[in-house]
Coordinates of C-alpha atoms and ligand atoms in Angstrom, one line a residue:
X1 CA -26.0 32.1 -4.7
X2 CA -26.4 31.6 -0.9
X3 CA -26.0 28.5 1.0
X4 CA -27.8 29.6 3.8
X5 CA -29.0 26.4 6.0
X6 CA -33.0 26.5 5.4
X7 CA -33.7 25.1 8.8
X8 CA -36.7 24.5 8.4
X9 CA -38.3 21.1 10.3
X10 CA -35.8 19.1 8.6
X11 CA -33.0 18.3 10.6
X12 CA -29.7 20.2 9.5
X13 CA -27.0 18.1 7.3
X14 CA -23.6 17.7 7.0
X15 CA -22.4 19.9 4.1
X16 CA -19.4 18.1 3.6
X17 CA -20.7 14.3 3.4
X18 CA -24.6 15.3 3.5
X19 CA -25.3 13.4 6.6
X20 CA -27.6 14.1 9.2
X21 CA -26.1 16.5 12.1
X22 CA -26.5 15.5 15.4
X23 CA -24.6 16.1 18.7
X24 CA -25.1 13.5 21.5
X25 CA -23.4 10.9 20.4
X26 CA -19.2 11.3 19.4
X27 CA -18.7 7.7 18.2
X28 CA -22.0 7.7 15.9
X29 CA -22.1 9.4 12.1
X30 CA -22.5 12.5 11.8
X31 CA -21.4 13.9 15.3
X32 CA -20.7 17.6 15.8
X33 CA -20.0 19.7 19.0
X34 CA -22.8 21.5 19.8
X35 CA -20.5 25.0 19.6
X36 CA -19.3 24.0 15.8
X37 CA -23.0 24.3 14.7
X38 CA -22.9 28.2 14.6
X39 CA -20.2 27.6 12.1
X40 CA -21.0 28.2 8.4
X41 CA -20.9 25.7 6.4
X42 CA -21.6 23.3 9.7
X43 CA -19.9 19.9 8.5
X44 CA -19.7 17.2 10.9
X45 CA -16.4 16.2 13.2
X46 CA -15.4 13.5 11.0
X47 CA -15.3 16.0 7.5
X48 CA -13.5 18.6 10.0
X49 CA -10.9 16.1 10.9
X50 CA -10.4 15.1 7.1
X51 CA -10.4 18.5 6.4
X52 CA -7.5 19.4 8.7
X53 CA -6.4 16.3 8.6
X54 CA -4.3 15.6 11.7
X55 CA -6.1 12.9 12.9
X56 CA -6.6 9.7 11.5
X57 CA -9.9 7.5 11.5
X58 CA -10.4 8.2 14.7
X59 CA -12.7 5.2 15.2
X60 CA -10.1 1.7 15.9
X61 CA -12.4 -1.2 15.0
X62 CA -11.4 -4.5 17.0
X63 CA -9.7 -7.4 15.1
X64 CA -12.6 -9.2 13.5
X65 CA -13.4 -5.7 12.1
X66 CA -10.7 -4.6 11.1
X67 CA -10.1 -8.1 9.0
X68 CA -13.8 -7.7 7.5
X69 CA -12.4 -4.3 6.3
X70 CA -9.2 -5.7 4.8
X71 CA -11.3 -8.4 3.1
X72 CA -13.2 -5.9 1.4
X73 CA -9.9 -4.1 -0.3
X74 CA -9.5 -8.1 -1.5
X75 CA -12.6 -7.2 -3.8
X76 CA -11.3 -4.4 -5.5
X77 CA -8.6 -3.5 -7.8
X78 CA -6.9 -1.3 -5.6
X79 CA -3.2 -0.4 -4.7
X80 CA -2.7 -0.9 -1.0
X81 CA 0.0 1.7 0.7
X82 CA 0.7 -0.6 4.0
X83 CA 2.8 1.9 6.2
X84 CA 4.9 0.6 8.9
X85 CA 6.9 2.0 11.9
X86 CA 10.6 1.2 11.7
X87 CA 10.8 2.0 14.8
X88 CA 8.3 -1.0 15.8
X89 CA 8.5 -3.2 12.8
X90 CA 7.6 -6.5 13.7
X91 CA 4.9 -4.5 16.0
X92 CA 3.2 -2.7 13.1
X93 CA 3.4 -5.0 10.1
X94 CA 0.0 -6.3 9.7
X95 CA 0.0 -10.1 9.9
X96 CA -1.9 -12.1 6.9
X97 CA -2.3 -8.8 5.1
X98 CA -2.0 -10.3 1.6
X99 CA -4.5 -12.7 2.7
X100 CA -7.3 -10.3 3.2
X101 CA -6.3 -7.9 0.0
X102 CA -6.0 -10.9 -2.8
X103 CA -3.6 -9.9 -5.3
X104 CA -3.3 -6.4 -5.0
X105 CA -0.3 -4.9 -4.6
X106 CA 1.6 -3.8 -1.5
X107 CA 3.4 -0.6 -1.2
X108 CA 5.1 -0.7 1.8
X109 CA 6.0 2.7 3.3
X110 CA 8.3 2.6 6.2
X111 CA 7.7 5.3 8.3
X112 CA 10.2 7.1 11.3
X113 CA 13.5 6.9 9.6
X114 CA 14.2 9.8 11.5
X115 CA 14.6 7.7 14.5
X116 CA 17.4 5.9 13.4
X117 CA 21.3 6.9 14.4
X118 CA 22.7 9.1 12.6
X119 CA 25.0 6.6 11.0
X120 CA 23.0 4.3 9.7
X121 CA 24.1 1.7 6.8
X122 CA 20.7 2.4 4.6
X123 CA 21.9 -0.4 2.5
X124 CA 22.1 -2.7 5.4
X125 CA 18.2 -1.4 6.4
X126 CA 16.5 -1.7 3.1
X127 CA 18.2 -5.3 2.8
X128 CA 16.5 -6.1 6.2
X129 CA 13.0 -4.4 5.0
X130 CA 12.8 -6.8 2.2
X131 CA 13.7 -9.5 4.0
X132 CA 10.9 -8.8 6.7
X133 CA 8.6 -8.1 4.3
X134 CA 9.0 -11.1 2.8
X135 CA 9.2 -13.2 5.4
X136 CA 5.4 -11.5 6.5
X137 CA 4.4 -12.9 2.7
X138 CA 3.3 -9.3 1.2
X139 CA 4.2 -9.0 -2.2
X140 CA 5.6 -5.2 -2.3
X141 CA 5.8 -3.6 -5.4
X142 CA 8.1 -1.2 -3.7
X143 CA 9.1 -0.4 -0.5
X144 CA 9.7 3.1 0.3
X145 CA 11.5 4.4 3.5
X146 CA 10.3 7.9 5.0
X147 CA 10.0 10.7 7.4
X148 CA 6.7 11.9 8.0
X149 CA 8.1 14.2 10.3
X150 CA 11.3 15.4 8.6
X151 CA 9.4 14.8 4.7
X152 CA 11.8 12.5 3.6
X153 CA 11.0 10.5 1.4
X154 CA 7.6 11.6 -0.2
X155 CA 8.8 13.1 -3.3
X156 CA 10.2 8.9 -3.8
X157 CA 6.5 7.9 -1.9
X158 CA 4.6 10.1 -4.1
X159 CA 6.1 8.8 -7.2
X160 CA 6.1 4.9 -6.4
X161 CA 2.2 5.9 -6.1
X162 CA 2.0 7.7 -9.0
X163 CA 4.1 4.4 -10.7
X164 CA 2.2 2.1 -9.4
X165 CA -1.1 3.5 -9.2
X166 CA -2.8 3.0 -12.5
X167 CA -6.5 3.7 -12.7
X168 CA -6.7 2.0 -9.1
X169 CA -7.6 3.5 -6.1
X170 CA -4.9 3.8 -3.2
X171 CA -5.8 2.1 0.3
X172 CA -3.8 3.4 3.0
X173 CA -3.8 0.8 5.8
X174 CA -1.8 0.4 9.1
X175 CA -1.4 0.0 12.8
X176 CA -2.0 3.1 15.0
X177 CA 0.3 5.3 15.7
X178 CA 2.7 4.6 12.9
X179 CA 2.1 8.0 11.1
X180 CA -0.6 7.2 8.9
X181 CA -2.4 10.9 9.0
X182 CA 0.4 12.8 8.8
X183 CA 1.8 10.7 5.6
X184 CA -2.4 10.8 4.1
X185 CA -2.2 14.6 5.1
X186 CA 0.6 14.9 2.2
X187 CA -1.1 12.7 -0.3
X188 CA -4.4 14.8 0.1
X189 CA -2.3 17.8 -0.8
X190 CA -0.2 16.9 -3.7
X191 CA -3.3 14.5 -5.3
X192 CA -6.1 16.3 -4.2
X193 CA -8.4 19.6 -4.1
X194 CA -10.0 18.7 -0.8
X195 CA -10.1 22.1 0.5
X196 CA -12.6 23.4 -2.1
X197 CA -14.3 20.2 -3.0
X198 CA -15.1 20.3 1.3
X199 CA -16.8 23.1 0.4
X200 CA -18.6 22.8 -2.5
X201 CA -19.1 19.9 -3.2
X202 CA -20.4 16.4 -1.2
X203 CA -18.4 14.6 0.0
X204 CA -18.4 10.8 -0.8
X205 CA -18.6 7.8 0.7
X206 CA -17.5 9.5 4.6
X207 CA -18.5 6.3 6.4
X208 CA -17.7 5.0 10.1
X209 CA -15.2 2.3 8.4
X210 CA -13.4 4.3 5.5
X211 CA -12.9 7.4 4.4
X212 CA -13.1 8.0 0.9
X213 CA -10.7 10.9 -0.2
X214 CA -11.3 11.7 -3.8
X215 CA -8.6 12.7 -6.3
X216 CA -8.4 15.1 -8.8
X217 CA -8.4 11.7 -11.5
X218 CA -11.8 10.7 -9.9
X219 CA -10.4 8.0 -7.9
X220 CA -9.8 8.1 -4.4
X221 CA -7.8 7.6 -1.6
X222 CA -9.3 5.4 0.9
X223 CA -8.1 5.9 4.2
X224 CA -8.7 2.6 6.7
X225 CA -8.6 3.3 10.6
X226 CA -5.8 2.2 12.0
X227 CA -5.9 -1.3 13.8
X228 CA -4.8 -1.6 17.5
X229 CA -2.3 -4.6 18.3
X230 CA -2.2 -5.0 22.4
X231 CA 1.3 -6.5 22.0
X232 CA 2.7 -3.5 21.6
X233 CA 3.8 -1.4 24.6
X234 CA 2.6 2.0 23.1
X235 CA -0.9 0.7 22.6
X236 CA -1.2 -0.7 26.6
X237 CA 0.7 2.6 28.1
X238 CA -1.3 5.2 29.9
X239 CA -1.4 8.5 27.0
X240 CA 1.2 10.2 29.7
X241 CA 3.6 7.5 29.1
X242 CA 3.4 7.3 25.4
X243 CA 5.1 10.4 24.9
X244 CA 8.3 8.6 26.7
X245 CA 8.2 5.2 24.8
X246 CA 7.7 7.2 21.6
X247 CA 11.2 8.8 20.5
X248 CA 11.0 12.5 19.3
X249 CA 14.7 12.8 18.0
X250 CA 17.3 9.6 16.4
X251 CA 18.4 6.9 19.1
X252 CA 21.2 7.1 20.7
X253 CA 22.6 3.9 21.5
X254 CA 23.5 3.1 24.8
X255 CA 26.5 -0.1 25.0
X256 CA 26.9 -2.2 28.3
X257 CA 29.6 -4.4 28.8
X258 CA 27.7 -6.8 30.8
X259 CA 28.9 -9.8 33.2
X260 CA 26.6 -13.6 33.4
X261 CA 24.2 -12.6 35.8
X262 CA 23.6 -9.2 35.0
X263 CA 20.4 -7.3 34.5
X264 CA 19.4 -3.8 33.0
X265 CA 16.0 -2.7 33.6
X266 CA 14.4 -0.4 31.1
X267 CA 13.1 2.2 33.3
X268 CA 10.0 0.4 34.7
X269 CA 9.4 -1.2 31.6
X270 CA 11.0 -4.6 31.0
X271 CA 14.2 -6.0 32.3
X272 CA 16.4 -7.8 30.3
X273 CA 19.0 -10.6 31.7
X274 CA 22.2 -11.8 30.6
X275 CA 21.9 -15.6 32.0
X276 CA 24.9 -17.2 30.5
X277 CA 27.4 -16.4 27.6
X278 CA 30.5 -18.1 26.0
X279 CA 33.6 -16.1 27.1
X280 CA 33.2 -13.6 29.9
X281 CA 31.9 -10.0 29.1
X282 CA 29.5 -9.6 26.7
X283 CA 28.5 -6.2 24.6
X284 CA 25.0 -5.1 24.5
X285 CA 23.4 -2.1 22.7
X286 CA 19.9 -0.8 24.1
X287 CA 18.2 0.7 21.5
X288 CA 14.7 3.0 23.3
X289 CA 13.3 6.5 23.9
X290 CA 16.1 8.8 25.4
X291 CA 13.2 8.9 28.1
X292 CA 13.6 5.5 29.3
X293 CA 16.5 5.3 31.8
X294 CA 18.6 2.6 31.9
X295 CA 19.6 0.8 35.3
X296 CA 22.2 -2.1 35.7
X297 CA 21.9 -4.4 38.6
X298 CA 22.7 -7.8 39.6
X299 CA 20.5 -10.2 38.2
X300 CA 20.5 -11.9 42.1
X301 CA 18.9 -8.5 43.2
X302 CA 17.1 -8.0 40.5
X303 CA 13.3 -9.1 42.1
X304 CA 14.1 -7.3 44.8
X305 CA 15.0 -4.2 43.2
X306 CA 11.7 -4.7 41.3
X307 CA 9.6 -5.5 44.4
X308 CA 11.0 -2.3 46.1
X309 CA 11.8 0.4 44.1
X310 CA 9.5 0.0 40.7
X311 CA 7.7 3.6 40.2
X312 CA 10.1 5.1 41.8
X313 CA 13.9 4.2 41.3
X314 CA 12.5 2.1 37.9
X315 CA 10.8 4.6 36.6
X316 CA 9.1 5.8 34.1
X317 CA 6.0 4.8 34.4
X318 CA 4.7 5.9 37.8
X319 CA 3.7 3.3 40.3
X320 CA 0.0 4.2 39.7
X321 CA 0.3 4.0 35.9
X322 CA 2.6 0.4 36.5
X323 CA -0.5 -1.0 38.3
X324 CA -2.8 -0.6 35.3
X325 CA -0.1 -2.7 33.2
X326 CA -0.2 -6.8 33.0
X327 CA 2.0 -8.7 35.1
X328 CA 5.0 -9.3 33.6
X329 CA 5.9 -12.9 32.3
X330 CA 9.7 -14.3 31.2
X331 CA 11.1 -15.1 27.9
X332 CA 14.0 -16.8 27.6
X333 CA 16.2 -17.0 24.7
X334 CA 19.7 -18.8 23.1
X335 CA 21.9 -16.7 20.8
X336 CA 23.3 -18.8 18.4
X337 CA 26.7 -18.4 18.1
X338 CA 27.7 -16.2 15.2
X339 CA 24.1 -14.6 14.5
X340 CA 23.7 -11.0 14.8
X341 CA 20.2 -10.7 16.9
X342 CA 18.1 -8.1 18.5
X343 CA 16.1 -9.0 21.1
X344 CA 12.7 -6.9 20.6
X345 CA 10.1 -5.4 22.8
X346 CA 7.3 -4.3 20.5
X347 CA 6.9 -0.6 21.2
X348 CA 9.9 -0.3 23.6
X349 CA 12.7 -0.8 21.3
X350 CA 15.2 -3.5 22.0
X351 CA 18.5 -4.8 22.8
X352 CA 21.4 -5.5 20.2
X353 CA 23.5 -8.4 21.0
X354 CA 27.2 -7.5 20.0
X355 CA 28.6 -10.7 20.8
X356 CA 28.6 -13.5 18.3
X357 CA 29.8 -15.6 20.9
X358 CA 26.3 -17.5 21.7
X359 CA 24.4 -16.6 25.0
X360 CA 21.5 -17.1 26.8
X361 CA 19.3 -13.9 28.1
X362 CA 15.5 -13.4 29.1
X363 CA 13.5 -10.8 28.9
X364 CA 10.6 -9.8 32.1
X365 CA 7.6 -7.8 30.1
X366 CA 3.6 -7.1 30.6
X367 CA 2.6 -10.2 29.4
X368 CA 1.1 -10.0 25.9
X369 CA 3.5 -7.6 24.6
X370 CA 5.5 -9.4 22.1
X371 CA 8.9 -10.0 22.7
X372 CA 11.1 -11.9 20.5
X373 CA 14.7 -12.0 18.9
X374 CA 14.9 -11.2 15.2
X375 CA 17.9 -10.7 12.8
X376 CA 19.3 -7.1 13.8
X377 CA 18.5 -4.3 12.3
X378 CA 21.6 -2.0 12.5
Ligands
GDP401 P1 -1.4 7.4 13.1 O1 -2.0 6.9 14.4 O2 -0.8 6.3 12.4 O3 -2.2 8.3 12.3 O4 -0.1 8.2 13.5 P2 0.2 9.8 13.8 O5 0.4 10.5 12.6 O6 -0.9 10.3 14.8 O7 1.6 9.6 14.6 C1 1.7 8.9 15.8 C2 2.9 9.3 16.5 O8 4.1 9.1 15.8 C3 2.9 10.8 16.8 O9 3.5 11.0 18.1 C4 3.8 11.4 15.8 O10 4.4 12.6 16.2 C5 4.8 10.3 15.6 N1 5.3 10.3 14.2 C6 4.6 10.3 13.0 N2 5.4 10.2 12.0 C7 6.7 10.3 12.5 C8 8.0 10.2 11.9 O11 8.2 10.2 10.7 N3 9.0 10.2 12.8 C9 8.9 10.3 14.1 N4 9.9 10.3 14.9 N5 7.7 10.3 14.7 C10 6.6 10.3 13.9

């Protein structure tokens, strides 16, 4: 049998989801590159990318969206994978998530474990996953801490799925840039025979707001695009800056004995203060990308220093790319004596207070990127 494209008058389809081709316009359904149409079968960007999928819906719908979207997983019986950069916790968790899904269950996978120290008390981390979780009100059935990079973790993801699954489908849902495709990359290929089905067969329900991934059991896999929070940094950063605030390899902690009136600036990111502490020197663990270079100054200078020498001595980012970013506003804090706190810059990583002495620090950040202290996490 041949599947030669009859192009006739009729205008030439999609043969993966069956929609009408077309090539002006990339954000619209059914978008191809003029170039791919000489391919055989033709099937449009979006079935490409699902096909070799490295990219995840690459559509980001705004808030109000994005919620509608959720609200429509509330309607179904469906199990809902919620994946979440450790690295950015507090930055990636969805807020109100259990709101907009009803009852369904949560199975939160917590993505970049890689990027924490080598020693790393996993006890101590999955304690402080629940606890987050909880506190954001989803009711996990499991929570599951991965790699997608190194694959760790998906043999114990893959199972919790196949657990909790049932006869339900399997939303995926998450901020960008947590890992989402490379994590619904390995679920196509253990649940699913997408490479021949592409071919053969149509491909159901592709639409602009989810893509429908089917299973072998009939059900599917229904991948959401991933929602863009402007609090955190990586979402605000030029694309040549990401690669510096995203760590490629585990953290490596950086201490500072620090003085009152002491500041480190994180590259030309943020600055964070030591205002006042109980006792005289006080510990403090930076916890960012080995690309963002850390530089102690007095906090009397530290304006100045700002004023004079941000792009260039405080740098990354560049002076151009810095001028693109919101002005930065202060946050000031007071450690309780005896917590154990990290102060948090969502997408930047943050700063461990060692002391349990009580203090008082601030943080300088774009303003709108969310900055706050939280129980810490190592
Ligand atoms: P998506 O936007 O959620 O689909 O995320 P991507 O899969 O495109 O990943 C976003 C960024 O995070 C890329 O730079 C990836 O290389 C990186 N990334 C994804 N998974 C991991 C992981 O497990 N560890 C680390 N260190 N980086 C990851």
């Amino acid at each position: 049998m041949t599947t030669s494209t009859r192009e006739t008058a009729s205008q030439p389809r999609c043969s993966g989801c069956g929609i009408p081709l077309q090539t002006t316009d990339t954000v619209k359904p059914g978008y191809v590159p003029e170039k791919a149409l000489q391919n055989e079968p033709v099937i449009c960007q979006r079935c490409f990318r699902i096909k070799n999928y490295n990219e995840s819906s690459s559509v980001t719908p705004d808030q109000d969206e994005f919620l509608r979207l959720l609200g429509q997983i509330g309607t179904k019986n469906a199990l809902v994978i919620h994946i979440v950069d450790l690295f950015d916790f507090q930055g990636s968790v969805i807020s109100g998530l259990q709101r907009f899904i009803g009852n369904n269950p949560v199975l939160l996978a917590v993505n970049k474990t890689d990027l924490l120290p080598k020693v790393t008390n996993w006890n101590k981390i999955r304690n402080w996953v629940q606890k987050q979780a909880k506190d954001a009100g989803l009711k996990t059935v499991d929570i599951v801490l991965c790699s997608a990079k190194r694959s760790d973790g998906f043999d114990r993801l893959l199972e919790a799925v196949g657990r909790h699954r049932g006869d339900r489908d399997v939303y995926v849902v998450g901020a960008t840039n947590v890992g989402k495709s490379t994590l619904i990359n390995r679920l196509i290929r253990d649940y699913s025979d997408l490479e021949q089905e592409l071919t053969t067969s149509r491909y159901p329900g592709t639409t602009l707001d989810m893509v429908n991934i089917p299973l072998d059991d009939g059900k599917f896999i229904v991948d959401t695009p991933g929602i863009m929070y402007p609090s955190r940094y990586t979402e605000i950063v030029d694309t040549r800056d990401l690669g510096v605030l995203l760590p490629e390899k585990a953290l490596k902690p950086a201490v500072y004995q620090l003085n009152e009136g002491q500041t480190l600036f994180l590259g030309g990111f943020a600055r964070f203060d030591f205002i006042q502490g109980t006792g005289h020197h006080h510990s403090f663990t930076c916890f960012v990308s080995s690309g963002v270079p850390i530089h102690r100054t007095k906090l009397e200078r530290a304006d100045e220093l700002f004023a004079n020498h941000a792009g260039e001595l405080l740098s990354p980012p560049s002076k151009e790319n810095l001028e693109k970013l919101p002005a930065w506003t202060r946050h000031e804090f007071r450690i309780a004596k005896g917590s154990q706190s990290d102060v948090f810059i969502s997408g930047l990583g943050w700063v461990k207070i060692n002391s349990d002495q009580g203090s008082v620090v601030a943080v300088h950040a774009p303003k709108g990127i969310r900055v706050m202290v939280r129980d810490s996490l190592i």
